Coordinates of C-alpha atoms in Angstrom, one line a residue:
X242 CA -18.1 9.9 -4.5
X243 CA -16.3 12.3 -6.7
X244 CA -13.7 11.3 -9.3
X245 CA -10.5 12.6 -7.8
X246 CA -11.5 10.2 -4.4
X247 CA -12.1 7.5 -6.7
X248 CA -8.5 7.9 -8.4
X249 CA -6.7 8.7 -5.4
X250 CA -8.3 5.0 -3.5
X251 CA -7.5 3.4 -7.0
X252 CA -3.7 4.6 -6.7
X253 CA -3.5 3.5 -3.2
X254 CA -4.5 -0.2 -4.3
X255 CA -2.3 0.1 -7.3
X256 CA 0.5 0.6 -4.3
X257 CA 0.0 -2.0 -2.1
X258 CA -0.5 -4.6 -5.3
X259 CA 2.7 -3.5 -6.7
X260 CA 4.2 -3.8 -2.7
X261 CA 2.6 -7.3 -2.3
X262 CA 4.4 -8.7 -5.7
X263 CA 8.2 -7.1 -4.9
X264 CA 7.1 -9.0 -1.5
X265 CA 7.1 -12.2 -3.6
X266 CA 9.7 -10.8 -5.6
X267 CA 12.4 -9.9 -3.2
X268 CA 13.1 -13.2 -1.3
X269 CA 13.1 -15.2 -4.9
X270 CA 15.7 -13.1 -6.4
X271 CA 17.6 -13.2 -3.2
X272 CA 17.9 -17.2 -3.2
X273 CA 18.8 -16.9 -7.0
X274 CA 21.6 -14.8 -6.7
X275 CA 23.1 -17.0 -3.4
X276 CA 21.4 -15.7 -0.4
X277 CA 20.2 -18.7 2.3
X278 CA 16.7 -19.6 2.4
X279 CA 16.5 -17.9 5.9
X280 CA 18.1 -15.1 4.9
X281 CA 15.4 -14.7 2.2
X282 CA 12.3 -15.3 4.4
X283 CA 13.9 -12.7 7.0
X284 CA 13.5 -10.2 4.2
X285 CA 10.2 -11.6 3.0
X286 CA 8.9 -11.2 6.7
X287 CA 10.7 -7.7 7.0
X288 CA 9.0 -6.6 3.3
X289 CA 5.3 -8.4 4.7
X290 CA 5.8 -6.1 7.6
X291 CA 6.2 -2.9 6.2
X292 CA 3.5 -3.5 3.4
X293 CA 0.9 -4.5 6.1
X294 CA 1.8 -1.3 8.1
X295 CA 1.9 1.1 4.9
X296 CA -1.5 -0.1 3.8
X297 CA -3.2 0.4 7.1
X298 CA -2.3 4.0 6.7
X299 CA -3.3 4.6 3.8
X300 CA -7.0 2.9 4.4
X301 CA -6.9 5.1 7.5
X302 CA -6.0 8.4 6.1
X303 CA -8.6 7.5 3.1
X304 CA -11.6 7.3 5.7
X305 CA -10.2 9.6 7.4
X306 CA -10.7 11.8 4.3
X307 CA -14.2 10.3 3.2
X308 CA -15.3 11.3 6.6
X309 CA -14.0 14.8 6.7
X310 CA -15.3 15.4 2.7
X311 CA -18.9 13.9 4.2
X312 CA -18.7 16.7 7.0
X313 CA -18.5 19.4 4.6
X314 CA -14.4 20.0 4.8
X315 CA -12.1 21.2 2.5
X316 CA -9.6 19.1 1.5
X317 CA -6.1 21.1 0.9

């Protein structure tokens, strides 16, 4: 694997750790500051979705990009 793969797939973790805390975050700040319990989970829920949908892009466009680097392509 060469080093700017290894940095990009690094970065992408570095996302979706950072995504999965403010998902913790978010909904304890919320109740803090005099938002409802169901409020907060609603947002929680909303965040969870997002972050699960963002990182299953990013893994697909990185094999996406493994695959087409294997094949001999150039990446732009």
């Amino acid at each position: 694997m060469e080093p700017a793969a290894g940095r990009g797939e690094q970065a992408a973790g570095d996302v979706v750790r950072w995504a999965v805390f403010c998902c913790a975050l978010v909904p304890v700040v919320l109740v803090v500051y005099g938002t409802s319990l169901g409020g907060a989970a609603g947002a929680a829920l909303g965040l969870l979705s997002v972050t699960a949908a963002c990182r299953l892009l990013l893994r697909r466009s990185e094999r996406g990009l493994r695959a087409e680097t294997a094949r001999g392509g150039r990446r732009r």
